Amino acid sequence: MHKETKQYYACKIIPKNRIVEANLDQRFEAEIRIDQQLHHPGIVQIVDLMKDNSNYYVVMEFCPNGDFFQFIIDNGTIPENIAAFSMKQTLEALQYVHRLGIAHRDLKPENLLLDAQNNIKISDFGLSRYVGQNGLVDTPCGSPCYASPECLSGMPYGGCASDIWSCGVILYAALTGQLPWTKRNQQQLFDQIRAGDYKVPENISDLAKDFLVGLMTVDPAKRFTIEQALNHEWLKIAPAGLSQQKAANPPKLVSLKAVDRFFDYDVDSPDCDVLDSPTTTRGQSFYTVVRELEPQTNKLPKIKTRQLAIPPRKAASRILQSRPVHHHPKIISLQQVRK
């Protein structure tokens, strides 16, 4: 808790030896630099960076209502208007990210956090990548159940289009309380995803079905673009929220020079001056930094997040009445995925 403002923050504590031993220092730096670039009310903001001899400390906005995964588990199937509200906010934040030429590449309910008003905030850019002009990436990554067919193809693929597919799987989970995949064996699961072999839920509206299929179309060229998704009729049932208003009391953001200091760069060197120069296009300088830091490893391991001076957890949204999750014996449940 900030002593003067009495505002709560979350702090991610990363042991330095863990990063060095796994040769993940470049990936960690790339993640922080991407986070520093993203200033949007639908994205968890970094507000401070600290370190000592043992750990890095990344102080972030505190989202007291947990993640969207637990929100689904707690509430079972989510009413369409609430699901549309959450999906609209996710897509608006994602549109901002994509316009900067960045693909998230690990979208899943666990990486969608909920603030005190249950507004969605995208988090965890550990697998994100600046995709450049052609929009292609060549490293399959992310969580298998949310990965797109092209991500599993072994060929270069469009990172931003792949994010749209992941949004479709998230929406499927929100509307049904289940994932769309029935296979447990990894190879069979991958084959099912590549084939787009899923059953469209019968108990949702026709508009919801059309929207879901548009997100989860196997051919990325025929899949909804993010603009098409945001203009879809189904999203109009979403109640007004953060997507239609400016964030109240936006956090003070970390500067690029603060990030340079965090990673022990000489902030008075010509290189650092160029990166922070107002005459330099921030997107271009950011592209140069991230391309130089492009990691060879596939995935940053899960890093435990600790909350500092956290008040008692607030209850999940009262918009929804808590209901048990009903499981189909042949469908992978969300709890099984987490296990």
PDB file of N, CA and C in Angstrom, residues 141-221:
ATOM      1  N   CYS A 141       3.850 -20.874 -29.246  1.00  0.00           N
ATOM      2  CA  CYS A 141       3.938 -20.683 -27.804  1.00  0.00           C
ATOM      3  C   CYS A 141       2.547 -20.434 -27.259  1.00  0.00           C
ATOM      4  N   GLY A 142       2.473 -20.262 -25.948  1.00  0.00           N
ATOM      5  CA  GLY A 142       1.193 -20.019 -25.312  1.00  0.00           C
ATOM      6  C   GLY A 142       0.636 -21.285 -24.694  1.00  0.00           C
ATOM      7  N   SER A 143      -0.607 -21.213 -24.260  1.00  0.00           N
ATOM      8  CA  SER A 143      -1.269 -22.354 -23.635  1.00  0.00           C
ATOM      9  C   SER A 143      -1.981 -23.164 -24.714  1.00  0.00           C
ATOM     10  N   PRO A 144      -1.702 -24.468 -24.821  1.00  0.00           N
ATOM     11  CA  PRO A 144      -2.203 -25.270 -25.946  1.00  0.00           C
ATOM     12  C   PRO A 144      -3.700 -25.156 -26.186  1.00  0.00           C
ATOM     13  N   CYS A 145      -4.509 -25.164 -25.136  1.00  0.00           N
ATOM     14  CA  CYS A 145      -5.962 -25.150 -25.331  1.00  0.00           C
ATOM     15  C   CYS A 145      -6.462 -23.852 -25.950  1.00  0.00           C
ATOM     16  N   TYR A 146      -5.672 -22.786 -25.859  1.00  0.00           N
ATOM     17  CA  TYR A 146      -6.074 -21.498 -26.412  1.00  0.00           C
ATOM     18  C   TYR A 146      -5.287 -21.145 -27.670  1.00  0.00           C
ATOM     19  N   ALA A 147      -4.374 -22.027 -28.083  1.00  0.00           N
ATOM     20  CA  ALA A 147      -3.547 -21.775 -29.262  1.00  0.00           C
ATOM     21  C   ALA A 147      -4.364 -21.939 -30.534  1.00  0.00           C
ATOM     22  N   SER A 148      -4.057 -21.143 -31.531  1.00  0.00           N
ATOM     23  CA  SER A 148      -4.774 -21.189 -32.805  1.00  0.00           C
ATOM     24  C   SER A 148      -4.276 -22.349 -33.660  1.00  0.00           C
ATOM     25  N   PRO A 149      -5.065 -22.769 -34.655  1.00  0.00           N
ATOM     26  CA  PRO A 149      -4.614 -23.837 -35.556  1.00  0.00           C
ATOM     27  C   PRO A 149      -3.295 -23.502 -36.238  1.00  0.00           C
ATOM     28  N   GLU A 150      -3.133 -22.263 -36.695  1.00  0.00           N
ATOM     29  CA  GLU A 150      -1.896 -21.903 -37.398  1.00  0.00           C
ATOM     30  C   GLU A 150      -0.698 -21.874 -36.462  1.00  0.00           C
ATOM     31  N   CYS A 151      -0.939 -21.573 -35.183  1.00  0.00           N
ATOM     32  CA  CYS A 151       0.150 -21.600 -34.204  1.00  0.00           C
ATOM     33  C   CYS A 151       0.711 -23.005 -34.055  1.00  0.00           C
ATOM     34  N   LEU A 152      -0.140 -24.012 -34.247  1.00  0.00           N
ATOM     35  CA  LEU A 152       0.271 -25.409 -34.100  1.00  0.00           C
ATOM     36  C   LEU A 152       0.723 -26.029 -35.416  1.00  0.00           C
ATOM     37  N   SER A 153       0.804 -25.223 -36.474  1.00  0.00           N
ATOM     38  CA  SER A 153       1.112 -25.765 -37.800  1.00  0.00           C
ATOM     39  C   SER A 153       2.593 -25.977 -38.041  1.00  0.00           C
ATOM     40  N   GLY A 154       3.441 -25.339 -37.236  1.00  0.00           N
ATOM     41  CA  GLY A 154       4.877 -25.440 -37.464  1.00  0.00           C
ATOM     42  C   GLY A 154       5.384 -24.459 -38.502  1.00  0.00           C
ATOM     43  N   MET A 155       4.524 -23.581 -38.998  1.00  0.00           N
ATOM     44  CA  MET A 155       4.884 -22.590 -40.010  1.00  0.00           C
ATOM     45  C   MET A 155       4.740 -21.187 -39.414  1.00  0.00           C
ATOM     46  N   PRO A 156       5.414 -20.182 -40.021  1.00  0.00           N
ATOM     47  CA  PRO A 156       5.188 -18.806 -39.568  1.00  0.00           C
ATOM     48  C   PRO A 156       3.705 -18.450 -39.645  1.00  0.00           C
ATOM     49  N   TYR A 157       3.231 -17.698 -38.680  1.00  0.00           N
ATOM     50  CA  TYR A 157       1.801 -17.390 -38.614  1.00  0.00           C
ATOM     51  C   TYR A 157       1.589 -15.956 -38.137  1.00  0.00           C
ATOM     52  N   GLY A 158       0.387 -15.462 -38.362  1.00  0.00           N
ATOM     53  CA  GLY A 158       0.058 -14.105 -37.941  1.00  0.00           C
ATOM     54  C   GLY A 158      -0.252 -14.053 -36.459  1.00  0.00           C
ATOM     55  N   GLY A 159       0.587 -13.375 -35.709  1.00  0.00           N
ATOM     56  CA  GLY A 159       0.403 -13.337 -34.262  1.00  0.00           C
ATOM     57  C   GLY A 159      -0.876 -12.643 -33.837  1.00  0.00           C
ATOM     58  N   CYS A 160      -1.269 -11.589 -34.546  1.00  0.00           N
ATOM     59  CA  CYS A 160      -2.476 -10.849 -34.161  1.00  0.00           C
ATOM     60  C   CYS A 160      -3.736 -11.647 -34.474  1.00  0.00           C
ATOM     61  N   ALA A 161      -3.765 -12.311 -35.635  1.00  0.00           N
ATOM     62  CA  ALA A 161      -4.917 -13.158 -35.967  1.00  0.00           C
ATOM     63  C   ALA A 161      -5.029 -14.314 -34.990  1.00  0.00           C
ATOM     64  N   SER A 162      -3.893 -14.813 -34.534  1.00  0.00           N
ATOM     65  CA  SER A 162      -3.893 -15.900 -33.560  1.00  0.00           C
ATOM     66  C   SER A 162      -4.496 -15.443 -32.235  1.00  0.00           C
ATOM     67  N   ASP A 163      -4.248 -14.196 -31.860  1.00  0.00           N
ATOM     68  CA  ASP A 163      -4.859 -13.644 -30.643  1.00  0.00           C
ATOM     69  C   ASP A 163      -6.386 -13.635 -30.740  1.00  0.00           C
ATOM     70  N   ILE A 164      -6.908 -13.380 -31.940  1.00  0.00           N
ATOM     71  CA  ILE A 164      -8.364 -13.363 -32.128  1.00  0.00           C
ATOM     72  C   ILE A 164      -8.949 -14.744 -31.854  1.00  0.00           C
ATOM     73  N   TRP A 165      -8.294 -15.791 -32.361  1.00  0.00           N
ATOM     74  CA  TRP A 165      -8.747 -17.161 -32.080  1.00  0.00           C
ATOM     75  C   TRP A 165      -8.788 -17.402 -30.576  1.00  0.00           C
ATOM     76  N   SER A 166      -7.737 -16.997 -29.875  1.00  0.00           N
ATOM     77  CA  SER A 166      -7.682 -17.202 -28.427  1.00  0.00           C
ATOM     78  C   SER A 166      -8.858 -16.522 -27.737  1.00  0.00           C
ATOM     79  N   CYS A 167      -9.241 -15.343 -28.221  1.00  0.00           N
ATOM     80  CA  CYS A 167     -10.420 -14.664 -27.662  1.00  0.00           C
ATOM     81  C   CYS A 167     -11.668 -15.509 -27.857  1.00  0.00           C
ATOM     82  N   GLY A 168     -11.751 -16.203 -28.998  1.00  0.00           N
ATOM     83  CA  GLY A 168     -12.893 -17.074 -29.240  1.00  0.00           C
ATOM     84  C   GLY A 168     -12.973 -18.214 -28.249  1.00  0.00           C
ATOM     85  N   VAL A 169     -11.832 -18.820 -27.936  1.00  0.00           N
ATOM     86  CA  VAL A 169     -11.818 -19.919 -26.969  1.00  0.00           C
ATOM     87  C   VAL A 169     -12.196 -19.402 -25.584  1.00  0.00           C
ATOM     88  N   ILE A 170     -11.708 -18.217 -25.236  1.00  0.00           N
ATOM     89  CA  ILE A 170     -12.080 -17.602 -23.954  1.00  0.00           C
ATOM     90  C   ILE A 170     -13.588 -17.373 -23.892  1.00  0.00           C
ATOM     91  N   LEU A 171     -14.151 -16.868 -24.979  1.00  0.00           N
ATOM     92  CA  LEU A 171     -15.591 -16.623 -25.017  1.00  0.00           C
ATOM     93  C   LEU A 171     -16.368 -17.928 -24.903  1.00  0.00           C
ATOM     94  N   TYR A 172     -15.916 -18.970 -25.579  1.00  0.00           N
ATOM     95  CA  TYR A 172     -16.562 -20.279 -25.483  1.00  0.00           C
ATOM     96  C   TYR A 172     -16.598 -20.731 -24.025  1.00  0.00           C
ATOM     97  N   ALA A 173     -15.471 -20.576 -23.343  1.00  0.00           N
ATOM     98  CA  ALA A 173     -15.405 -20.968 -21.933  1.00  0.00           C
ATOM     99  C   ALA A 173     -16.361 -20.140 -21.085  1.00  0.00           C
ATOM    100  N   ALA A 174     -16.455 -18.842 -21.378  1.00  0.00           N
ATOM    101  CA  ALA A 174     -17.338 -17.975 -20.595  1.00  0.00           C
ATOM    102  C   ALA A 174     -18.808 -18.345 -20.783  1.00  0.00           C
ATOM    103  N   LEU A 175     -19.189 -18.685 -22.003  1.00  0.00           N
ATOM    104  CA  LEU A 175     -20.594 -18.968 -22.301  1.00  0.00           C
ATOM    105  C   LEU A 175     -21.030 -20.369 -21.893  1.00  0.00           C
ATOM    106  N   THR A 176     -20.073 -21.294 -21.784  1.00  0.00           N
ATOM    107  CA  THR A 176     -20.429 -22.696 -21.518  1.00  0.00           C
ATOM    108  C   THR A 176     -19.842 -23.253 -20.232  1.00  0.00           C
ATOM    109  N   GLY A 177     -18.816 -22.599 -19.677  1.00  0.00           N
ATOM    110  CA  GLY A 177     -18.129 -23.155 -18.513  1.00  0.00           C
ATOM    111  C   GLY A 177     -17.198 -24.290 -18.878  1.00  0.00           C
ATOM    112  N   GLN A 178     -16.997 -24.528 -20.165  1.00  0.00           N
ATOM    113  CA  GLN A 178     -16.149 -25.614 -20.651  1.00  0.00           C
ATOM    114  C   GLN A 178     -15.262 -25.106 -21.776  1.00  0.00           C
ATOM    115  N   LEU A 179     -14.235 -25.892 -22.088  1.00  0.00           N
ATOM    116  CA  LEU A 179     -13.447 -25.636 -23.279  1.00  0.00           C
ATOM    117  C   LEU A 179     -14.052 -26.408 -24.450  1.00  0.00           C
ATOM    118  N   PRO A 180     -13.783 -25.988 -25.667  1.00  0.00           N
ATOM    119  CA  PRO A 180     -14.408 -26.647 -26.822  1.00  0.00           C
ATOM    120  C   PRO A 180     -13.783 -27.972 -27.218  1.00  0.00           C
ATOM    121  N   TRP A 181     -12.716 -28.393 -26.543  1.00  0.00           N
ATOM    122  CA  TRP A 181     -11.963 -29.565 -26.993  1.00  0.00           C
ATOM    123  C   TRP A 181     -12.309 -30.794 -26.161  1.00  0.00           C
ATOM    124  N   THR A 182     -12.402 -31.935 -26.822  1.00  0.00           N
ATOM    125  CA  THR A 182     -12.797 -33.185 -26.161  1.00  0.00           C
ATOM    126  C   THR A 182     -11.643 -34.156 -26.005  1.00  0.00           C
ATOM    127  N   LYS A 183     -10.525 -33.900 -26.668  1.00  0.00           N
ATOM    128  CA  LYS A 183      -9.407 -34.844 -26.663  1.00  0.00           C
ATOM    129  C   LYS A 183      -8.489 -34.581 -25.480  1.00  0.00           C
ATOM    130  N   ARG A 184      -7.996 -35.659 -24.865  1.00  0.00           N
ATOM    131  CA  ARG A 184      -7.080 -35.531 -23.726  1.00  0.00           C
ATOM    132  C   ARG A 184      -5.630 -35.750 -24.151  1.00  0.00           C
ATOM    133  N   ASN A 185      -5.408 -36.638 -25.117  1.00  0.00           N
ATOM    134  CA  ASN A 185      -4.068 -36.885 -25.636  1.00  0.00           C
ATOM    135  C   ASN A 185      -3.572 -35.638 -26.374  1.00  0.00           C
ATOM    136  N   GLN A 186      -2.307 -35.256 -26.131  1.00  0.00           N
ATOM    137  CA  GLN A 186      -1.813 -33.999 -26.683  1.00  0.00           C
ATOM    138  C   GLN A 186      -1.877 -33.970 -28.204  1.00  0.00           C
ATOM    139  N   GLN A 187      -1.426 -35.030 -28.866  1.00  0.00           N
ATOM    140  CA  GLN A 187      -1.440 -35.036 -30.321  1.00  0.00           C
ATOM    141  C   GLN A 187      -2.866 -34.970 -30.858  1.00  0.00           C
ATOM    142  N   GLN A 188      -3.770 -35.714 -30.224  1.00  0.00           N
ATOM    143  CA  GLN A 188      -5.170 -35.675 -30.651  1.00  0.00           C
ATOM    144  C   GLN A 188      -5.783 -34.296 -30.405  1.00  0.00           C
ATOM    145  N   LEU A 189      -5.390 -33.681 -29.298  1.00  0.00           N
ATOM    146  CA  LEU A 189      -5.864 -32.331 -29.003  1.00  0.00           C
ATOM    147  C   LEU A 189      -5.404 -31.363 -30.084  1.00  0.00           C
ATOM    148  N   PHE A 190      -4.124 -31.440 -30.446  1.00  0.00           N
ATOM    149  CA  PHE A 190      -3.600 -30.553 -31.480  1.00  0.00           C
ATOM    150  C   PHE A 190      -4.299 -30.794 -32.815  1.00  0.00           C
ATOM    151  N   ASP A 191      -4.543 -32.049 -33.145  1.00  0.00           N
ATOM    152  CA  ASP A 191      -5.245 -32.372 -34.393  1.00  0.00           C
ATOM    153  C   ASP A 191      -6.659 -31.792 -34.383  1.00  0.00           C
ATOM    154  N   GLN A 192      -7.323 -31.876 -33.233  1.00  0.00           N
ATOM    155  CA  GLN A 192      -8.685 -31.348 -33.124  1.00  0.00           C
ATOM    156  C   GLN A 192      -8.696 -29.831 -33.300  1.00  0.00           C
ATOM    157  N   ILE A 193      -7.717 -29.159 -32.699  1.00  0.00           N
ATOM    158  CA  ILE A 193      -7.637 -27.703 -32.827  1.00  0.00           C
ATOM    159  C   ILE A 193      -7.328 -27.310 -34.266  1.00  0.00           C
ATOM    160  N   ARG A 194      -6.361 -27.977 -34.885  1.00  0.00           N
ATOM    161  CA  ARG A 194      -6.003 -27.642 -36.264  1.00  0.00           C
ATOM    162  C   ARG A 194      -7.180 -27.826 -37.222  1.00  0.00           C
ATOM    163  N   ALA A 195      -8.020 -28.822 -36.926  1.00  0.00           N
ATOM    164  CA  ALA A 195      -9.189 -29.082 -37.771  1.00  0.00           C
ATOM    165  C   ALA A 195     -10.371 -28.181 -37.423  1.00  0.00           C
ATOM    166  N   GLY A 196     -10.271 -27.449 -36.324  1.00  0.00           N
ATOM    167  CA  GLY A 196     -11.406 -26.639 -35.880  1.00  0.00           C
ATOM    168  C   GLY A 196     -12.608 -27.497 -35.548  1.00  0.00           C
ATOM    169  N   ASP A 197     -12.332 -28.651 -34.957  1.00  0.00           N
ATOM    170  CA  ASP A 197     -13.377 -29.640 -34.664  1.00  0.00           C
ATOM    171  C   ASP A 197     -13.987 -29.357 -33.289  1.00  0.00           C
ATOM    172  N   TYR A 198     -14.902 -28.415 -33.251  1.00  0.00           N
ATOM    173  CA  TYR A 198     -15.585 -28.094 -32.000  1.00  0.00           C
ATOM    174  C   TYR A 198     -17.079 -27.948 -32.284  1.00  0.00           C
ATOM    175  N   LYS A 199     -17.871 -28.104 -31.258  1.00  0.00           N
ATOM    176  CA  LYS A 199     -19.323 -28.010 -31.382  1.00  0.00           C
ATOM    177  C   LYS A 199     -19.781 -26.641 -30.903  1.00  0.00           C
ATOM    178  N   VAL A 200     -20.474 -25.936 -31.767  1.00  0.00           N
ATOM    179  CA  VAL A 200     -21.007 -24.629 -31.383  1.00  0.00           C
ATOM    180  C   VAL A 200     -22.113 -24.833 -30.348  1.00  0.00           C
ATOM    181  N   PRO A 201     -22.051 -24.152 -29.209  1.00  0.00           N
ATOM    182  CA  PRO A 201     -23.087 -24.332 -28.174  1.00  0.00           C
ATOM    183  C   PRO A 201     -24.483 -24.062 -28.727  1.00  0.00           C
ATOM    184  N   GLU A 202     -25.420 -24.904 -28.343  1.00  0.00           N
ATOM    185  CA  GLU A 202     -26.792 -24.757 -28.842  1.00  0.00           C
ATOM    186  C   GLU A 202     -27.620 -23.778 -28.023  1.00  0.00           C
ATOM    187  N   ASN A 203     -27.233 -23.586 -26.771  1.00  0.00           N
ATOM    188  CA  ASN A 203     -28.077 -22.791 -25.868  1.00  0.00           C
ATOM    189  C   ASN A 203     -27.656 -21.327 -25.794  1.00  0.00           C
ATOM    190  N   ILE A 204     -27.072 -20.809 -26.869  1.00  0.00           N
ATOM    191  CA  ILE A 204     -26.748 -19.387 -26.928  1.00  0.00           C
ATOM    192  C   ILE A 204     -27.480 -18.786 -28.127  1.00  0.00           C
ATOM    193  N   SER A 205     -27.556 -17.471 -28.153  1.00  0.00           N
ATOM    194  CA  SER A 205     -28.311 -16.799 -29.212  1.00  0.00           C
ATOM    195  C   SER A 205     -27.638 -16.971 -30.568  1.00  0.00           C
ATOM    196  N   ASP A 206     -28.399 -16.739 -31.624  1.00  0.00           N
ATOM    197  CA  ASP A 206     -27.845 -16.844 -32.977  1.00  0.00           C
ATOM    198  C   ASP A 206     -26.737 -15.817 -33.203  1.00  0.00           C
ATOM    199  N   LEU A 207     -26.902 -14.627 -32.648  1.00  0.00           N
ATOM    200  CA  LEU A 207     -25.850 -13.616 -32.782  1.00  0.00           C
ATOM    201  C   LEU A 207     -24.577 -14.048 -32.069  1.00  0.00           C
ATOM    202  N   ALA A 208     -24.725 -14.651 -30.893  1.00  0.00           N
ATOM    203  CA  ALA A 208     -23.554 -15.141 -30.161  1.00  0.00           C
ATOM    204  C   ALA A 208     -22.863 -16.254 -30.940  1.00  0.00           C
ATOM    205  N   LYS A 209     -23.647 -17.140 -31.550  1.00  0.00           N
ATOM    206  CA  LYS A 209     -23.070 -18.214 -32.368  1.00  0.00           C
ATOM    207  C   LYS A 209     -22.281 -17.635 -33.535  1.00  0.00           C
ATOM    208  N   ASP A 210     -22.862 -16.662 -34.209  1.00  0.00           N
ATOM    209  CA  ASP A 210     -22.193 -16.051 -35.356  1.00  0.00           C
ATOM    210  C   ASP A 210     -20.897 -15.372 -34.930  1.00  0.00           C
ATOM    211  N   PHE A 211     -20.946 -14.696 -33.795  1.00  0.00           N
ATOM    212  CA  PHE A 211     -19.753 -14.013 -33.289  1.00  0.00           C
ATOM    213  C   PHE A 211     -18.673 -15.020 -32.917  1.00  0.00           C
ATOM    214  N   LEU A 212     -19.056 -16.078 -32.218  1.00  0.00           N
ATOM    215  CA  LEU A 212     -18.104 -17.096 -31.784  1.00  0.00           C
ATOM    216  C   LEU A 212     -17.441 -17.774 -32.979  1.00  0.00           C
ATOM    217  N   VAL A 213     -18.229 -18.162 -33.962  1.00  0.00           N
ATOM    218  CA  VAL A 213     -17.681 -18.821 -35.155  1.00  0.00           C
ATOM    219  C   VAL A 213     -16.765 -17.866 -35.919  1.00  0.00           C
ATOM    220  N   GLY A 214     -17.105 -16.575 -35.929  1.00  0.00           N
ATOM    221  CA  GLY A 214     -16.242 -15.601 -36.589  1.00  0.00           C
ATOM    222  C   GLY A 214     -14.872 -15.507 -35.942  1.00  0.00           C
ATOM    223  N   LEU A 215     -14.827 -15.632 -34.631  1.00  0.00           N
ATOM    224  CA  LEU A 215     -13.547 -15.614 -33.912  1.00  0.00           C
ATOM    225  C   LEU A 215     -12.790 -16.920 -34.086  1.00  0.00           C
ATOM    226  N   MET A 216     -13.522 -18.032 -34.132  1.00  0.00           N
ATOM    227  CA  MET A 216     -12.894 -19.355 -34.163  1.00  0.00           C
ATOM    228  C   MET A 216     -13.013 -19.995 -35.548  1.00  0.00           C
ATOM    229  N   THR A 217     -12.709 -19.239 -36.583  1.00  0.00           N
ATOM    230  CA  THR A 217     -12.620 -19.753 -37.945  1.00  0.00           C
ATOM    231  C   THR A 217     -11.200 -20.229 -38.188  1.00  0.00           C
ATOM    232  N   VAL A 218     -11.050 -21.445 -38.696  1.00  0.00           N
ATOM    233  CA  VAL A 218      -9.722 -22.045 -38.837  1.00  0.00           C
ATOM    234  C   VAL A 218      -8.833 -21.233 -39.765  1.00  0.00           C
ATOM    235  N   ASP A 219      -9.341 -20.823 -40.902  1.00  0.00           N
ATOM    236  CA  ASP A 219      -8.551 -20.053 -41.861  1.00  0.00           C
ATOM    237  C   ASP A 219      -8.410 -18.621 -41.347  1.00  0.00           C
ATOM    238  N   PRO A 220      -7.190 -18.195 -40.989  1.00  0.00           N
ATOM    239  CA  PRO A 220      -7.034 -16.846 -40.437  1.00  0.00           C
ATOM    240  C   PRO A 220      -7.427 -15.749 -41.419  1.00  0.00           C
ATOM    241  N   ALA A 221      -7.378 -16.046 -42.725  1.00  0.00           N
ATOM    242  CA  ALA A 221      -7.772 -15.049 -43.721  1.00  0.00           C
ATOM    243  C   ALA A 221      -9.276 -14.808 -43.701  1.00  0.00           C
TER     244      ALA A 221
END
